[in-house]
Coordinates of C-alpha atoms in Angstrom, one line a residue:
M1 CA 143.9 120.9 79.9
I2 CA 143.9 121.6 83.8
S3 CA 141.8 124.6 84.7
N4 CA 143.5 127.6 86.7
Q5 CA 140.8 127.0 89.2
I6 CA 141.9 123.2 89.6
L7 CA 145.1 124.6 90.0
Q8 CA 144.7 127.3 92.5
T9 CA 142.4 125.2 94.7
T10 CA 144.9 122.4 94.9
M11 CA 147.6 124.8 96.0
E12 CA 145.4 126.5 98.4
G13 CA 144.7 123.2 99.5
L14 CA 148.5 122.2 100.0
K15 CA 149.4 125.5 101.9
A16 CA 146.5 124.9 104.1
I17 CA 148.4 121.4 105.1
S18 CA 151.7 122.6 105.3
R19 CA 151.4 126.5 106.0
V20 CA 154.4 126.9 102.9
D21 CA 153.4 129.7 100.1
L22 CA 152.6 127.6 96.4
C23 CA 152.7 129.2 93.0
V24 CA 152.3 127.5 89.6
M25 CA 153.7 129.0 86.3
D26 CA 153.8 128.3 83.0
T27 CA 156.8 127.9 80.6
E28 CA 156.6 132.0 79.8
G29 CA 156.8 132.9 83.6
K30 CA 152.7 133.7 83.8
V31 CA 151.1 133.0 87.3
L32 CA 148.7 130.2 86.7
A33 CA 148.0 129.6 90.6
S34 CA 149.0 131.3 93.8
T35 CA 148.8 131.8 97.3
M36 CA 151.2 134.8 97.6
N37 CA 150.4 138.6 96.1
N38 CA 154.1 138.9 94.6
A39 CA 154.3 136.1 92.2
E40 CA 154.7 138.2 88.9
D41 CA 158.0 139.3 90.5
Y42 CA 160.0 135.9 89.6
E43 CA 158.5 136.1 86.1
S44 CA 162.1 136.2 84.6
A45 CA 163.1 134.0 87.0
V46 CA 160.8 131.5 86.2
V47 CA 161.9 132.0 82.3
D48 CA 165.5 131.4 83.3
F49 CA 164.7 128.3 85.4
V50 CA 162.7 127.0 82.3
N51 CA 166.1 127.3 80.3
S52 CA 168.1 125.9 82.5
P53 CA 169.0 122.0 82.4
A54 CA 168.1 121.5 86.4
D55 CA 164.9 119.7 87.6
S56 CA 164.8 122.0 90.7
Q57 CA 166.6 124.7 92.0
V58 CA 166.7 127.2 95.2
L59 CA 167.1 130.8 94.2
N60 CA 165.9 134.1 96.2
G61 CA 164.2 132.2 99.0
F62 CA 162.2 130.0 96.7
Q63 CA 162.7 126.6 95.6
F64 CA 161.8 125.9 91.8
F65 CA 160.3 122.4 90.4
K66 CA 160.0 121.1 87.1
V67 CA 156.6 119.4 86.3
F68 CA 156.6 117.4 82.7
D69 CA 153.7 116.0 80.8
E70 CA 155.8 112.8 79.1
H71 CA 159.0 114.7 78.8
Q72 CA 157.1 118.0 77.9
L73 CA 157.8 120.8 80.2
E74 CA 154.4 122.0 81.2
F75 CA 154.7 123.8 84.6
V76 CA 156.9 125.3 87.4
I77 CA 156.1 125.2 91.0
L78 CA 157.5 127.6 93.3
A79 CA 157.6 126.8 96.9
K80 CA 158.7 130.0 99.3
G81 CA 161.5 129.0 101.4
D82 CA 164.8 127.3 101.1
S83 CA 164.6 124.8 104.2
D84 CA 164.3 121.0 103.6
D85 CA 160.7 120.8 104.7
V86 CA 159.7 123.2 101.9
Y87 CA 161.8 121.2 99.6
M88 CA 159.4 118.5 100.3
I89 CA 156.2 120.4 100.2
G90 CA 157.5 121.6 97.1
K91 CA 157.7 118.3 95.5
I92 CA 154.7 117.0 96.6
A93 CA 153.2 119.8 94.8
S94 CA 155.0 119.0 91.7
F95 CA 154.0 115.2 92.2
Q96 CA 150.1 116.2 92.8
T97 CA 150.7 118.8 89.9
Q98 CA 151.9 115.7 87.3
N99 CA 149.0 113.5 88.6
L100 CA 146.2 115.9 87.7
L101 CA 148.2 115.9 84.3
V102 CA 147.9 112.3 83.7
A103 CA 144.4 112.6 85.0
Y104 CA 142.7 115.2 82.9
K105 CA 145.1 113.7 80.1
E106 CA 143.1 110.7 80.6
R107 CA 139.9 112.6 81.0
F108 CA 140.3 114.7 78.0
D109 CA 141.4 111.4 75.9
K110 CA 138.3 109.5 77.1
D111 CA 135.8 112.6 76.8
N112 CA 137.3 112.6 72.6
F113 CA 136.6 109.1 72.5
I114 CA 133.0 109.0 73.4
K115 CA 132.0 112.4 71.2
N116 CA 133.3 110.4 68.1
L117 CA 131.7 107.3 69.5
L118 CA 128.1 108.9 69.5
L119 CA 128.7 110.9 66.2
D120 CA 129.6 107.9 64.6
N121 CA 133.2 109.2 63.8
L122 CA 135.2 105.8 64.5
L123 CA 135.5 102.1 62.6
L124 CA 134.6 99.2 64.3
V125 CA 138.0 98.4 65.0
D126 CA 139.0 101.7 66.3
I127 CA 136.6 101.3 68.8
Y128 CA 137.6 98.4 70.5
N129 CA 141.0 99.1 70.4
R130 CA 140.6 102.6 71.7
S131 CA 138.7 101.0 74.2
K132 CA 140.6 98.6 75.4
K133 CA 143.7 101.2 75.6
L134 CA 141.1 103.5 77.7
R135 CA 140.4 100.5 80.0
I136 CA 136.4 100.9 79.1
D137 CA 134.5 97.8 79.0
T138 CA 133.2 97.0 75.9
D139 CA 130.1 94.6 76.7
V140 CA 128.5 96.5 79.5
R141 CA 124.7 97.7 79.3
R142 CA 124.4 101.2 78.4
I143 CA 122.0 103.8 77.5
A144 CA 122.5 107.4 76.2
V145 CA 120.9 110.2 78.1
I146 CA 120.6 113.9 76.4
I147 CA 119.6 116.9 79.1
E148 CA 118.7 119.7 77.0
L149 CA 119.4 122.9 79.0
N150 CA 117.4 125.2 77.3
S151 CA 119.1 128.0 80.2
D152 CA 118.5 132.2 79.7
K153 CA 121.3 132.3 82.2
E154 CA 125.2 132.0 81.1
M155 CA 125.7 128.6 83.5
N156 CA 128.4 125.7 82.5
G157 CA 125.9 123.0 82.3
L158 CA 128.5 120.3 81.5
E159 CA 130.2 121.1 84.8
I160 CA 126.9 120.8 86.7
V161 CA 125.7 117.6 85.3
R162 CA 129.4 116.4 86.2
G163 CA 129.1 117.9 89.7
I164 CA 125.8 115.6 90.1
Y165 CA 127.9 112.5 88.7
T166 CA 130.8 112.6 90.9
G167 CA 131.5 109.7 92.1
K168 CA 129.7 107.5 89.3
T169 CA 133.6 106.5 87.4
K170 CA 131.9 104.2 84.9
D171 CA 129.3 107.2 83.3
F172 CA 130.9 109.3 80.8
I173 CA 129.5 113.0 80.7
T174 CA 130.3 115.3 77.3
A175 CA 129.1 117.5 75.0
V176 CA 128.5 117.9 71.4
D177 CA 126.7 121.3 71.3
E178 CA 125.7 124.1 73.5
K179 CA 122.6 123.5 73.9
S180 CA 122.7 120.1 75.6
V181 CA 124.7 117.4 77.9
I182 CA 125.2 113.7 77.0
V183 CA 125.1 110.8 79.5
V184 CA 126.6 107.6 78.3
R185 CA 125.2 105.8 81.3
E186 CA 125.7 102.3 82.8
V187 CA 122.8 100.4 83.5
K188 CA 122.7 97.6 86.1
E189 CA 121.3 94.3 85.6
N190 CA 118.0 95.3 88.1
E191 CA 117.5 98.4 85.9
N192 CA 114.8 99.0 83.6
Y193 CA 113.5 101.8 81.8
D194 CA 110.9 102.8 84.8
S195 CA 113.7 102.6 87.0
L196 CA 115.8 104.7 84.6
T197 CA 113.3 107.0 84.1
K198 CA 113.1 107.8 88.3
S199 CA 116.5 108.4 88.2
C200 CA 116.2 111.2 85.5
K201 CA 113.4 112.5 87.3
T202 CA 115.6 113.0 90.3
L203 CA 118.3 114.1 88.1
L204 CA 115.7 116.8 87.0
D205 CA 115.1 117.6 90.3
M206 CA 118.8 118.2 91.3
L207 CA 119.0 120.3 88.1
H208 CA 116.0 122.4 88.8
V209 CA 118.1 123.2 92.6
E210 CA 121.1 124.2 90.6
G211 CA 118.8 126.8 88.6
L212 CA 118.3 124.9 85.2
T213 CA 115.0 124.8 85.6
K214 CA 114.0 124.4 81.7
C215 CA 115.5 121.2 81.2
R216 CA 114.3 118.3 79.5
I217 CA 115.5 114.8 79.3
A218 CA 115.7 112.1 76.7
L219 CA 116.6 108.6 77.0
G220 CA 117.5 106.0 74.1
T221 CA 117.5 102.2 74.6
I222 CA 119.4 100.1 76.6
V223 CA 122.4 98.9 74.6
Q224 CA 124.1 95.4 75.3
E225 CA 127.8 96.7 73.8
I226 CA 129.4 99.9 73.0
K227 CA 129.6 99.8 69.6
D228 CA 126.1 100.4 69.7
V229 CA 126.0 103.4 72.3
S230 CA 125.6 106.0 69.3
R231 CA 122.6 104.1 68.2
S232 CA 120.7 104.8 71.8
Y233 CA 122.2 108.3 70.8
K234 CA 119.9 108.8 68.1
E235 CA 117.2 107.3 69.5
A236 CA 117.3 109.6 72.6
K237 CA 118.0 112.5 70.0
M238 CA 114.4 111.5 68.3
A239 CA 112.7 111.2 71.4
L240 CA 113.8 114.7 72.4
D241 CA 112.3 116.0 69.0
V242 CA 109.4 113.8 69.0
G243 CA 108.7 114.8 72.5
K244 CA 108.8 118.6 71.5
I245 CA 106.1 118.1 68.7
F246 CA 103.6 115.2 70.3
Y247 CA 104.3 115.2 74.1
S248 CA 105.3 118.6 75.3
E249 CA 104.3 118.6 78.4
R250 CA 106.6 116.3 79.4
S251 CA 109.8 117.3 81.0
I252 CA 111.1 113.0 80.4
V253 CA 110.6 111.2 77.2
A254 CA 111.9 107.5 76.2
Y255 CA 112.4 106.4 73.0
S256 CA 110.6 102.6 74.1
N257 CA 107.5 104.8 74.8
L258 CA 106.5 107.7 71.7
G259 CA 104.1 105.4 70.6
I260 CA 102.4 106.3 67.5
G261 CA 104.7 109.8 67.5
R262 CA 107.7 107.5 66.5
L263 CA 106.0 106.4 63.6
I264 CA 104.4 110.4 62.6
Y265 CA 108.2 111.7 62.8
Q266 CA 109.4 109.6 60.0
L267 CA 106.6 110.1 57.3
P268 CA 108.0 112.4 54.7
V269 CA 106.3 115.9 54.9
P270 CA 104.6 115.5 51.1
L271 CA 103.2 112.4 52.4
C272 CA 101.8 114.3 55.4
K273 CA 100.2 116.8 53.2
M274 CA 98.3 114.3 51.1
F275 CA 97.0 112.6 53.8
I276 CA 95.7 115.8 55.1
K277 CA 94.0 117.1 51.9
E278 CA 92.7 113.3 51.5
I279 CA 90.8 113.7 54.8
F280 CA 90.0 117.3 55.3
D281 CA 89.6 118.2 51.8
G282 CA 92.1 121.0 51.2
K283 CA 91.0 122.5 54.9
S284 CA 93.3 121.7 57.8
P285 CA 92.6 121.1 62.0
D286 CA 94.4 124.3 62.2
D287 CA 91.4 126.1 61.0
L288 CA 89.0 125.0 63.9
D289 CA 88.3 127.7 66.3
E290 CA 89.5 126.9 70.0
E291 CA 86.7 126.2 71.6
T292 CA 86.2 123.3 69.1
L293 CA 90.0 122.0 69.4
V294 CA 89.2 122.2 73.4
T295 CA 86.0 120.1 73.0
I296 CA 87.9 117.2 70.6
N297 CA 90.8 117.1 73.0
K298 CA 89.0 116.7 75.8
F299 CA 86.6 114.1 74.5
F300 CA 90.0 112.0 73.1
E301 CA 90.8 112.2 77.1
N302 CA 87.8 110.8 78.0
S303 CA 87.6 107.8 75.4
L304 CA 84.9 109.4 73.8
N305 CA 82.6 109.2 76.9
V306 CA 79.8 112.0 76.0
S307 CA 78.6 112.1 79.5
E308 CA 81.9 112.7 81.0
T309 CA 83.3 115.2 78.9
S310 CA 80.5 117.1 78.8
R311 CA 81.0 117.2 82.8
Q312 CA 84.4 118.1 83.0
L313 CA 83.6 120.7 80.1
Y314 CA 80.8 122.4 82.6
I315 CA 78.5 122.1 79.5
H316 CA 75.0 120.1 78.8
R317 CA 75.2 116.9 76.9
N318 CA 73.1 118.2 74.2
T319 CA 75.7 121.0 73.7
L320 CA 78.2 118.6 73.7
V321 CA 76.6 116.7 70.3
Y322 CA 75.9 119.5 68.8
R323 CA 79.3 120.4 68.7
L324 CA 80.4 116.9 67.7
D325 CA 77.2 117.3 64.8
K326 CA 78.8 120.4 63.7
L327 CA 82.1 119.3 63.7
Q328 CA 80.7 116.1 60.9
K329 CA 79.1 118.5 58.9
G330 CA 82.3 120.2 58.3
T331 CA 84.6 117.2 58.2
G332 CA 82.7 114.8 57.5
L333 CA 84.2 112.3 60.4
D334 CA 82.1 111.4 63.4
L335 CA 84.0 111.4 66.4
R336 CA 81.4 109.0 68.4
V337 CA 82.7 106.5 66.0
F338 CA 85.3 105.1 66.9
E339 CA 87.5 104.5 63.2
D340 CA 86.6 108.5 62.6
A341 CA 88.2 109.2 66.0
I342 CA 91.4 107.4 65.1
T343 CA 91.4 109.4 61.9
F344 CA 91.1 112.9 63.4
K345 CA 93.6 112.0 66.0
I346 CA 96.0 111.0 64.0
A347 CA 95.3 114.0 61.5
L348 CA 96.3 116.3 64.8
M349 CA 99.3 115.0 65.3
V350 CA 100.6 114.9 61.5
V351 CA 99.3 118.6 61.3
K352 CA 101.6 119.1 64.7
Y353 CA 104.6 117.5 63.0
M354 CA 104.2 119.5 60.0
R355 CA 104.5 122.3 61.7
Y356 CA 107.4 121.5 63.6
M357 CA 109.0 120.8 59.9
E358 CA 108.6 124.0 58.5
T359 CA 109.5 125.8 61.7
F360 CA 113.1 123.6 61.5
E361 CA 113.2 124.2 57.7
Y362 CA 113.1 127.9 58.3

């Protein structure tokens, strides 16, 4: 469970303090981490030591130590030298490695628990029993945050995010697939959705600095108990999808701020097709030319204000009126009438949703 890089960093740190060369090997004599060049020469000696009943011994100018994980031998530590001081350094290295085993095992257990919690793979009684065993509070406010990486580079996004959250021991960072990282974040009493969104903006900036420039972040809702974390995760997943369909310009999307997009996303596709056929008589907003679509979107942005829309489009007011009249003849909808404008706006969103679902199916 402990990476060789962590072991190497630990041994190098101990050498820098003690000036004693150290090496970590597995039970087959394979070098995992070392501060010396000829550690491979002691492979057979390590295998013999593994098969012996001793927990430590001195051989050929080296101190040998066994490191156990719940009575299971995991590593052998070599310390160069046969003095009492080297023995002490070797024992310290063994003790540190033992603590790393315990810490990483607990981290693995917690990570495994959080994954199963998110995926609804646990019974209610198991959630509370395992939470108690892992010393995880069950009645703390939490929220699920999904970070979709979308990186073209070979980067370990999970470790990058964990590095950013270093020190925040009550937050859990995991992944259930290769495309995204999930943060189960503790929410303080004075935090709300606005402050959480601001913290996500800061997180996004930090990810950009790390080279992850195409990230999108989605938030679920705040839940009061650990059993509801999976619901917050599902909401964050929906927010991520709805954001891609209707709010592609946003890098951060919250489930609590999806508007009508949340409703449309949950409609069955056959019902959507029926709606489009009913409104446009077999046609589709997709059939409109680019100029007309730009005009419509700008008209909506300006709250159906003809004068302001024509000014921003750099066209005469009469030109805009002509385009709106032409659209009315083609669709039967007058965008200057509020009810028709709402119908057309919803139709545009429904078409986006249908297009997304067709792409997803294939």
